[in-house]
Amino acid sequence: MTALPETQTQIDLLRHGEPVGGRRYRGQSDDPLSDKGWRQMRSAVSAMPQDWQVIYSSPLQRCAVFAQEVATRLSVPLKTDARLKEIGFGAWEGHTADEINQADANTLMRFWLDPIGNRPQGAEGIVAFHARVQAAWNEICANEQGRRVLIVGHAGITRMIMSLVLGSPPEHMFRIQVGNAGHTRIRIQGTGAQALPSLMFHGCVPSAEA
């Protein structure tokens, strides 16, 4: 594989596909991919140039098992990083949107508008989530300069990395929609304090979404 120029780094973000049990707030619950989720992920990757030189993954199995499959097939290193786990949703984990809104139809809307002031009981705070994702992101960018990188993660990871790249407030992260097996690309020109990250595209989803 030929590396990109030393001052240009390309990082692809890939959200996991549908887990067993369908749509619900999972956070750090460790559900595996469903058969549909596997199809979504394989379809997404088949549509990309598979020239990654290293793969990073959340340790949760809906990301890590697929990441291992790709890393093995391409003979590239796989690095799992606990900082790439989804944001913890506390008492909401395992519940659907309808279940969360059952007592109050505006519960989720209040959270999306102000996730700092309206987080669920026991949930990870946005400030803490921002800090751990930023630490992981900065380390990946520093260690993988001039390379092509794949990060297999979660909707929250893509949202927060996009917030970091675009300089938007972390509490606005839920204004970004990320579909199952959604693909986002970041390109970074330069290094260190002079590096310029750019959002190349966001939201590409595989044709096997159904």
Short mmCIF file of C-alpha atoms in Angstrom, two decimals:
data_model
loop_
_atom_site.label_atom_id
_atom_site.label_comp_id
_atom_site.label_asym_id
_atom_site.label_seq_id
_atom_site.Cartn_x
_atom_site.Cartn_y
_atom_site.Cartn_z
CA MET A 1 0.00 0.00 0.00
CA THR A 2 1.20 3.51 -0.81
CA ALA A 3 0.84 6.00 2.03
CA LEU A 4 -0.73 9.38 1.49
CA PRO A 5 1.65 12.37 1.53
CA GLU A 6 3.15 12.83 4.98
CA THR A 7 1.05 15.93 5.69
CA GLN A 8 -2.29 14.39 4.70
CA THR A 9 -4.23 11.88 6.80
CA GLN A 10 -7.52 10.27 5.81
CA ILE A 11 -9.82 8.88 8.50
CA ASP A 12 -13.03 6.99 7.70
CA LEU A 13 -15.66 6.71 10.45
CA LEU A 14 -18.03 3.75 10.14
CA ARG A 15 -20.96 3.30 12.48
CA HIS A 16 -21.96 -0.26 13.35
CA GLY A 17 -24.98 -1.85 11.65
CA GLU A 18 -28.24 -2.85 13.32
CA PRO A 19 -27.72 -4.87 16.52
CA VAL A 20 -29.88 -7.75 17.68
CA GLY A 21 -33.10 -6.30 19.08
CA GLY A 22 -33.46 -3.44 16.59
CA ARG A 23 -33.65 0.26 17.37
CA ARG A 24 -33.19 1.16 21.01
CA TYR A 25 -30.89 3.21 23.23
CA ARG A 26 -27.98 0.83 23.85
CA GLY A 27 -25.17 3.05 24.97
CA GLN A 28 -22.57 0.69 26.40
CA SER A 29 -24.78 -2.42 26.44
CA ASP A 30 -22.92 -5.07 24.48
CA ASP A 31 -25.41 -6.45 21.95
CA PRO A 32 -24.04 -8.22 18.84
CA LEU A 33 -24.90 -7.35 15.26
CA SER A 34 -28.06 -8.87 13.80
CA ASP A 35 -27.95 -10.65 10.44
CA LYS A 36 -29.23 -7.41 8.92
CA GLY A 37 -26.47 -5.50 10.69
CA TRP A 38 -23.81 -7.76 9.19
CA ARG A 39 -25.30 -7.21 5.70
CA GLN A 40 -25.30 -3.44 6.25
CA MET A 41 -21.67 -3.39 7.36
CA ARG A 42 -20.40 -5.63 4.58
CA SER A 43 -22.31 -3.62 1.99
CA ALA A 44 -20.90 -0.36 3.36
CA VAL A 45 -17.30 -1.59 3.26
CA SER A 46 -17.70 -3.07 -0.23
CA ALA A 47 -18.54 0.44 -1.49
CA MET A 48 -15.29 1.94 -0.10
CA PRO A 49 -11.70 1.77 -1.35
CA GLN A 50 -10.31 -0.77 1.11
CA ASP A 51 -6.85 0.70 1.40
CA TRP A 52 -6.74 1.30 5.16
CA GLN A 53 -3.41 0.82 6.84
CA VAL A 54 -4.76 0.50 10.37
CA ILE A 55 -8.19 -0.03 11.94
CA TYR A 56 -9.40 1.29 15.29
CA SER A 57 -12.54 0.01 16.99
CA SER A 58 -14.75 0.34 20.00
CA PRO A 59 -14.38 -2.82 22.12
CA LEU A 60 -18.15 -3.41 22.07
CA GLN A 61 -18.88 -6.47 19.96
CA ARG A 62 -21.24 -4.74 17.51
CA CYS A 63 -18.11 -2.92 16.32
CA ALA A 64 -15.13 -5.06 17.29
CA VAL A 65 -16.19 -8.37 15.73
CA PHE A 66 -16.75 -6.79 12.34
CA ALA A 67 -13.56 -4.72 12.63
CA GLN A 68 -11.62 -7.93 13.29
CA GLU A 69 -13.11 -9.52 10.17
CA VAL A 70 -11.95 -6.61 8.00
CA ALA A 71 -8.53 -6.35 9.65
CA THR A 72 -7.91 -10.08 9.16
CA ARG A 73 -8.99 -9.99 5.53
CA LEU A 74 -6.81 -6.96 4.74
CA SER A 75 -3.89 -8.05 6.97
CA VAL A 76 -3.75 -4.72 8.78
CA PRO A 77 -3.43 -3.99 12.51
CA LEU A 78 -6.56 -3.67 14.65
CA LYS A 79 -6.45 -1.50 17.77
CA THR A 80 -9.40 -1.51 20.16
CA ASP A 81 -9.80 1.53 22.38
CA ALA A 82 -12.28 1.80 25.26
CA ARG A 83 -12.45 5.56 24.68
CA LEU A 84 -14.31 4.79 21.43
CA LYS A 85 -17.28 3.23 23.26
CA GLU A 86 -20.69 4.81 22.79
CA ILE A 87 -21.84 7.43 25.27
CA GLY A 88 -23.48 5.76 28.28
CA PHE A 89 -27.24 6.31 28.43
CA GLY A 90 -27.71 5.15 32.01
CA ALA A 91 -31.31 4.25 32.85
CA TRP A 92 -32.33 4.48 29.19
CA GLU A 93 -30.09 1.63 28.04
CA GLY A 94 -32.04 -1.22 26.48
CA HIS A 95 -35.20 0.89 26.03
CA THR A 96 -36.88 2.09 22.85
CA ALA A 97 -37.83 5.72 22.21
CA ASP A 98 -41.50 4.87 22.80
CA GLU A 99 -40.68 3.34 26.17
CA ILE A 100 -38.62 6.35 27.21
CA ASN A 101 -41.39 8.75 26.18
CA GLN A 102 -44.16 6.67 27.77
CA ALA A 103 -44.44 8.79 30.92
CA ASP A 104 -43.76 12.10 29.16
CA ALA A 105 -43.89 12.53 25.38
CA ASN A 106 -41.31 15.35 25.54
CA THR A 107 -38.60 13.46 27.44
CA LEU A 108 -36.38 12.79 24.44
CA MET A 109 -36.92 16.20 22.88
CA ARG A 110 -35.74 17.90 26.09
CA PHE A 111 -32.64 15.71 26.08
CA TRP A 112 -31.81 16.40 22.44
CA LEU A 113 -32.20 20.16 22.97
CA ASP A 114 -30.18 20.21 26.21
CA PRO A 115 -28.32 16.93 26.84
CA ILE A 116 -26.28 18.53 29.62
CA GLY A 117 -29.26 19.65 31.67
CA ASN A 118 -31.58 16.74 30.85
CA ARG A 119 -29.43 13.63 30.80
CA PRO A 120 -31.01 10.38 31.99
CA GLN A 121 -30.28 9.01 35.44
CA GLY A 122 -26.86 7.40 35.60
CA ALA A 123 -25.88 8.56 32.10
CA GLU A 124 -22.41 9.68 31.11
CA GLY A 125 -22.15 13.46 30.93
CA ILE A 126 -21.57 15.19 27.60
CA VAL A 127 -18.51 17.01 28.99
CA ALA A 128 -16.91 13.73 30.09
CA PHE A 129 -17.81 12.05 26.78
CA HIS A 130 -16.32 14.97 24.85
CA ALA A 131 -13.09 14.72 26.86
CA ARG A 132 -12.56 10.99 26.31
CA VAL A 133 -13.38 11.11 22.58
CA GLN A 134 -11.14 14.15 22.11
CA ALA A 135 -8.29 12.33 23.86
CA ALA A 136 -8.69 9.28 21.61
CA TRP A 137 -9.06 11.41 18.47
CA ASN A 138 -5.98 13.52 19.21
CA GLU A 139 -3.92 10.40 19.86
CA ILE A 140 -5.07 8.70 16.64
CA CYS A 141 -4.33 11.83 14.61
CA ALA A 142 -0.86 12.15 16.16
CA ASN A 143 0.06 8.47 15.78
CA GLU A 144 -1.31 7.91 12.27
CA GLN A 145 -0.09 10.99 10.41
CA GLY A 146 0.00 10.47 6.65
CA ARG A 147 -1.97 7.22 6.77
CA ARG A 148 -5.41 5.91 5.85
CA VAL A 149 -7.36 4.93 8.95
CA LEU A 150 -10.72 3.26 9.59
CA ILE A 151 -12.54 3.79 12.89
CA VAL A 152 -15.43 1.39 13.53
CA GLY A 153 -17.59 2.94 16.20
CA HIS A 154 -20.96 4.33 17.20
CA ALA A 155 -23.29 7.17 16.30
CA GLY A 156 -22.10 9.13 19.32
CA ILE A 157 -18.45 8.74 18.32
CA THR A 158 -19.13 10.03 14.80
CA ARG A 159 -21.18 12.91 16.20
CA MET A 160 -18.52 13.97 18.66
CA ILE A 161 -15.64 13.67 16.20
CA MET A 162 -17.61 15.79 13.73
CA SER A 163 -18.18 18.34 16.50
CA LEU A 164 -14.44 18.43 17.15
CA VAL A 165 -13.59 18.81 13.46
CA LEU A 166 -16.18 21.53 12.84
CA GLY A 167 -15.69 23.31 16.16
CA SER A 168 -19.35 23.04 17.14
CA PRO A 169 -20.44 22.87 20.81
CA PRO A 170 -20.45 19.27 22.10
CA GLU A 171 -23.98 19.73 23.45
CA HIS A 172 -25.17 20.10 19.84
CA MET A 173 -23.98 16.61 18.89
CA PHE A 174 -27.50 15.16 18.71
CA ARG A 175 -28.30 17.53 15.85
CA ILE A 176 -26.19 15.22 13.66
CA GLN A 177 -27.95 12.13 12.33
CA VAL A 178 -25.92 8.95 11.77
CA GLY A 179 -27.55 5.92 10.13
CA ASN A 180 -26.70 2.28 10.67
CA ALA A 181 -23.44 1.54 8.84
CA GLY A 182 -23.19 5.25 8.00
CA HIS A 183 -19.84 6.34 6.55
CA THR A 184 -18.14 9.68 7.25
CA ARG A 185 -14.73 10.80 5.99
CA ILE A 186 -12.34 13.29 7.57
CA ARG A 187 -9.18 14.51 5.84
CA ILE A 188 -6.44 16.24 7.81
CA GLN A 189 -3.84 18.42 6.09
CA GLY A 190 -0.70 19.28 8.02
CA THR A 191 0.34 18.19 11.48
CA GLY A 192 0.24 19.41 15.06
CA ALA A 193 -1.17 22.83 15.87
CA GLN A 194 -1.16 23.75 12.16
CA ALA A 195 -3.27 20.76 11.07
CA LEU A 196 -6.48 21.53 9.19
CA PRO A 197 -9.20 18.84 9.49
CA SER A 198 -11.94 18.88 6.85
CA LEU A 199 -15.25 17.02 6.61
CA MET A 200 -15.18 15.41 3.16
CA PHE A 201 -18.60 13.77 3.35
CA HIS A 202 -21.05 12.43 5.92
CA GLY A 203 -24.04 10.13 6.05
CA CYS A 204 -23.35 7.65 3.26
CA VAL A 205 -25.30 4.47 4.02
CA PRO A 206 -25.17 1.09 2.27
CA SER A 207 -27.70 0.03 -0.33
CA ALA A 208 -28.56 -3.01 1.84
CA GLU A 209 -30.22 -0.80 4.50
CA ALA A 210 -33.51 -2.73 4.22
#
